[in-house]
Tab-separated table of C-alpha atoms in Angstrom:
chain	number	residue	atom	x	y	z
G	1	MET	CA	88.555	113.993	98.692
G	2	ARG	CA	88.772	117.579	99.903
G	3	LYS	CA	85.015	117.932	99.850
G	4	TYR	CA	84.542	115.149	102.425
G	5	SER	CA	84.897	115.278	106.201
G	6	VAL	CA	87.451	113.074	107.941
G	7	PRO	CA	84.775	110.585	109.091
G	8	GLU	CA	83.418	110.384	105.516
G	9	ILE	CA	86.918	109.749	104.135
G	10	LYS	CA	87.547	107.037	106.727
G	11	LYS	CA	84.274	105.373	105.745
G	12	ARG	CA	85.181	105.525	102.031
G	13	ILE	CA	88.647	103.992	102.574
G	14	GLU	CA	87.507	101.547	105.246
G	15	VAL	CA	88.681	98.580	103.163
G	16	PHE	CA	92.273	99.751	103.765
G	17	LEU	CA	91.814	100.493	107.475
G	18	VAL	CA	89.925	97.485	108.843
G	19	PRO	CA	92.194	94.539	109.778
G	20	GLU	CA	89.477	91.992	108.977
G	21	LYS	CA	89.474	93.232	105.387
G	22	VAL	CA	93.147	94.122	104.947
G	23	LYS	CA	94.698	91.269	106.979
G	24	VAL	CA	98.288	91.944	105.907
G	25	HIS	CA	100.193	95.211	106.478
G	26	GLY	CA	102.092	95.115	103.191
G	27	ARG	CA	99.413	93.743	100.915
G	28	ARG	CA	98.897	95.236	97.477
G	29	ILE	CA	96.249	97.850	96.883
G	30	TYR	CA	94.807	97.398	93.428
G	31	ALA	CA	93.599	100.274	91.255
G	32	SER	CA	90.080	98.853	91.117
G	33	GLU	CA	89.825	98.823	94.946
G	34	ALA	CA	91.123	102.379	95.245
G	35	SER	CA	88.778	103.612	92.498
G	36	ARG	CA	85.758	102.099	94.253
G	37	CYS	CA	86.703	104.149	97.340
G	38	GLY	CA	86.557	107.339	95.313
G	39	LEU	CA	90.310	107.838	95.082
G	40	LYS	CA	91.764	109.228	91.874
G	41	VAL	CA	93.868	106.472	90.329
G	42	ARG	CA	96.288	106.477	87.430
G	43	SER	CA	97.702	103.118	86.385
G	44	GLU	CA	101.263	102.970	85.117
G	45	ASN	CA	102.947	100.541	82.747
G	46	VAL	CA	105.098	98.137	84.803
G	47	ARG	CA	107.784	98.430	82.125
G	48	GLY	CA	107.665	102.237	82.106
G	49	LYS	CA	110.123	104.818	83.449
G	50	LEU	CA	108.032	105.862	86.477
G	51	TRP	CA	107.505	102.266	87.569
G	52	SER	CA	111.251	101.653	87.294
G	53	LEU	CA	112.047	104.724	89.415
G	54	MET	CA	109.504	103.741	92.071
G	55	SER	CA	110.834	100.186	92.144
G	56	ASP	CA	114.384	101.473	92.655
G	57	LEU	CA	113.240	103.777	95.465
G	58	ASN	CA	111.317	100.951	97.127
G	59	PHE	CA	114.377	98.679	96.921
G	60	ARG	CA	116.684	101.313	98.457
G	61	LEU	CA	114.259	102.195	101.271
G	62	ASN	CA	113.598	98.543	102.049
G	63	ASP	CA	117.338	97.936	102.273
G	64	TYR	CA	117.736	101.012	104.493
G	65	VAL	CA	115.080	99.978	107.012
G	66	SER	CA	116.137	96.310	106.929
G	67	GLN	CA	119.549	97.057	108.429
G	68	GLY	CA	118.045	96.920	111.919
G	69	SER	CA	118.478	100.411	113.364
G	70	ILE	CA	115.711	102.167	111.379
G	71	ALA	CA	112.044	101.251	111.849
G	72	LYS	CA	110.466	103.599	109.312
G	73	CYS	CA	111.583	106.129	106.724
G	74	VAL	CA	109.286	108.682	105.111
G	75	GLU	CA	110.411	110.933	102.275
G	76	SER	CA	108.883	113.540	100.025
G	77	LEU	CA	110.343	115.911	97.489
G	78	GLU	CA	111.122	118.429	100.230
G	79	HIS	CA	111.345	116.436	103.488
G	80	SER	CA	112.836	113.258	104.879
G	81	PHE	CA	112.584	111.758	108.351
G	82	TYR	CA	113.018	108.401	110.005
G	83	ALA	CA	112.219	106.609	113.256
G	84	LYS	CA	114.865	104.497	114.941
G	85	SER	CA	114.139	100.981	116.106
G	86	PRO	CA	114.524	100.301	119.821
G	87	PRO	CA	117.580	98.212	120.688
G	88	ILE	CA	116.931	94.471	120.563
G	89	GLY	CA	115.394	93.264	123.809
G	90	GLU	CA	114.090	96.704	124.829
G	91	LYS	CA	110.453	97.724	124.646
G	92	GLU	CA	109.388	100.977	123.022
């Protein structure tokens, strides 16, 4: 979407940004929805190697952030960072 401005991109992906349409933070995004927004989509076989690797990563990260002290973890090939959760009873 490099050829589009930020407002144009936001309009195209509105279905993923508007709470009335999304409703749930962790809901699935289907390939057909993403394609209609103009995103490049490649579907993978759920029994394939890549799907297995992504499932393992998702499981490990979910376990990591579910321990209570980490609120969010973001990783890429070259970088990794996390945000700590505030102690129970304290506001952010």
